[in-house]
Amino acid sequence: MPIYEYICLKCSNKFALLQSLYPVESNTECSKCSSKEVKKVISSFSCTSSGSSSSSSMSAPGFGGGGGG
Ligand SMILES: [Zn+2]
């Protein structure tokens, strides 16, 4: 079961809830102040790159090439 993160618009409390695949936002309330004014937070990809000086080059890994059929 997926875990959805929510943030309370009232007390800015961030909490996670274990809900089914299709959660009902209207039924979601803050775990701190029990406010219904919560917003779903889309968990973004954690791309934490350690600060290191290195030459970065943009190159797509084998993307392309003809062929068909
Ligand atoms: Zn709250």
PDB file of C-alpha atoms and ligand atoms in Angstrom:
ATOM      1  CA  MET A   1       0.000   0.000   0.000  1.00  0.00           C
ATOM      2  CA  PRO A   2       1.353   3.388  -0.978  1.00  0.00           C
ATOM      3  CA  ILE A   3       2.050   6.094   1.508  1.00  0.00           C
ATOM      4  CA  TYR A   4       0.793   9.545   0.731  1.00  0.00           C
ATOM      5  CA  GLU A   5       2.284  12.644   2.217  1.00  0.00           C
ATOM      6  CA  TYR A   6       0.131  15.545   3.176  1.00  0.00           C
ATOM      7  CA  ILE A   7       0.795  18.994   4.460  1.00  0.00           C
ATOM      8  CA  CYS A   8      -1.607  20.935   6.589  1.00  0.00           C
ATOM      9  CA  LEU A   9      -2.437  24.376   5.315  1.00  0.00           C
ATOM     10  CA  LYS A  10      -3.297  25.498   8.789  1.00  0.00           C
ATOM     11  CA  CYS A  11      -0.399  24.437  10.933  1.00  0.00           C
ATOM     12  CA  SER A  12       1.958  23.415   8.147  1.00  0.00           C
ATOM     13  CA  ASN A  13       2.217  20.011   9.676  1.00  0.00           C
ATOM     14  CA  LYS A  14       3.558  17.383   7.374  1.00  0.00           C
ATOM     15  CA  PHE A  15       2.326  13.883   7.848  1.00  0.00           C
ATOM     16  CA  ALA A  16       2.126  10.692   5.939  1.00  0.00           C
ATOM     17  CA  LEU A  17      -0.832   8.437   5.619  1.00  0.00           C
ATOM     18  CA  LEU A  18      -1.147   4.903   4.510  1.00  0.00           C
ATOM     19  CA  GLN A  19      -3.992   4.942   2.073  1.00  0.00           C
ATOM     20  CA  SER A  20      -5.297   2.881  -0.726  1.00  0.00           C
ATOM     21  CA  LEU A  21      -4.416   3.458  -4.322  1.00  0.00           C
ATOM     22  CA  TYR A  22      -7.151   6.022  -4.653  1.00  0.00           C
ATOM     23  CA  PRO A  23      -7.236   8.110  -1.512  1.00  0.00           C
ATOM     24  CA  VAL A  24     -10.063  10.433  -0.713  1.00  0.00           C
ATOM     25  CA  GLU A  25      -8.649  13.818   0.049  1.00  0.00           C
ATOM     26  CA  SER A  26     -11.867  15.061   1.540  1.00  0.00           C
ATOM     27  CA  ASN A  27     -11.524  12.453   4.219  1.00  0.00           C
ATOM     28  CA  THR A  28      -7.977  13.339   4.999  1.00  0.00           C
ATOM     29  CA  GLU A  29      -7.392  15.454   8.011  1.00  0.00           C
ATOM     30  CA  CYS A  30      -4.358  16.795   9.761  1.00  0.00           C
ATOM     31  CA  SER A  31      -2.946  14.516  12.391  1.00  0.00           C
ATOM     32  CA  LYS A  32      -2.068  17.492  14.525  1.00  0.00           C
ATOM     33  CA  CYS A  33      -4.932  19.954  14.417  1.00  0.00           C
ATOM     34  CA  SER A  34      -7.464  17.708  12.720  1.00  0.00           C
ATOM     35  CA  SER A  35      -7.968  20.246  10.010  1.00  0.00           C
ATOM     36  CA  LYS A  36      -9.427  19.161   6.728  1.00  0.00           C
ATOM     37  CA  GLU A  37      -7.434  21.755   4.890  1.00  0.00           C
ATOM     38  CA  VAL A  38      -4.636  19.550   3.813  1.00  0.00           C
ATOM     39  CA  LYS A  39      -2.800  19.290   0.591  1.00  0.00           C
ATOM     40  CA  LYS A  40      -1.295  16.255  -0.941  1.00  0.00           C
ATOM     41  CA  VAL A  41       2.424  16.415  -1.344  1.00  0.00           C
ATOM     42  CA  ILE A  42       3.940  14.817  -4.340  1.00  0.00           C
ATOM     43  CA  SER A  43       7.065  13.082  -3.251  1.00  0.00           C
ATOM     44  CA  SER A  44       9.710  14.141  -5.663  1.00  0.00           C
ATOM     45  CA  PHE A  45      12.615  12.107  -6.723  1.00  0.00           C
ATOM     46  CA  SER A  46      15.403  12.473  -4.250  1.00  0.00           C
ATOM     47  CA  CYS A  47      18.279  13.420  -6.424  1.00  0.00           C
ATOM     48  CA  THR A  48      20.774  14.515  -3.848  1.00  0.00           C
ATOM     49  CA  SER A  49      24.056  14.973  -5.517  1.00  0.00           C
ATOM     50  CA  SER A  50      26.987  15.444  -3.256  1.00  0.00           C
ATOM     51  CA  GLY A  51      28.756  18.677  -3.925  1.00  0.00           C
ATOM     52  CA  SER A  52      31.751  17.733  -5.905  1.00  0.00           C
ATOM     53  CA  SER A  53      33.529  19.617  -8.607  1.00  0.00           C
ATOM     54  CA  SER A  54      33.484  17.548 -11.694  1.00  0.00           C
ATOM     55  CA  SER A  55      32.893  18.135 -15.331  1.00  0.00           C
ATOM     56  CA  SER A  56      29.333  17.306 -16.095  1.00  0.00           C
ATOM     57  CA  SER A  57      28.399  16.332 -19.576  1.00  0.00           C
ATOM     58  CA  MET A  58      24.934  15.826 -20.869  1.00  0.00           C
ATOM     59  CA  SER A  59      24.663  12.682 -22.865  1.00  0.00           C
ATOM     60  CA  ALA A  60      21.767  10.396 -23.392  1.00  0.00           C
ATOM     61  CA  PRO A  61      22.476   6.734 -22.785  1.00  0.00           C
ATOM     62  CA  GLY A  62      21.992   4.997 -26.077  1.00  0.00           C
ATOM     63  CA  PHE A  63      18.880   6.733 -27.134  1.00  0.00           C
ATOM     64  CA  GLY A  64      18.144   6.552 -30.800  1.00  0.00           C
ATOM     65  CA  GLY A  65      19.194   4.454 -33.676  1.00  0.00           C
ATOM     66  CA  GLY A  66      17.211   3.468 -36.655  1.00  0.00           C
ATOM     67  CA  GLY A  67      15.375   0.318 -37.092  1.00  0.00           C
ATOM     68  CA  GLY A  68      11.838  -0.454 -37.711  1.00  0.00           C
ATOM     69  CA  GLY A  69       9.486  -3.208 -38.088  1.00  0.00           C
TER      70      GLY A  69
HETATM   71 ZN    ZN B   1      -2.781  20.938  11.047  1.00  0.00          ZN
END
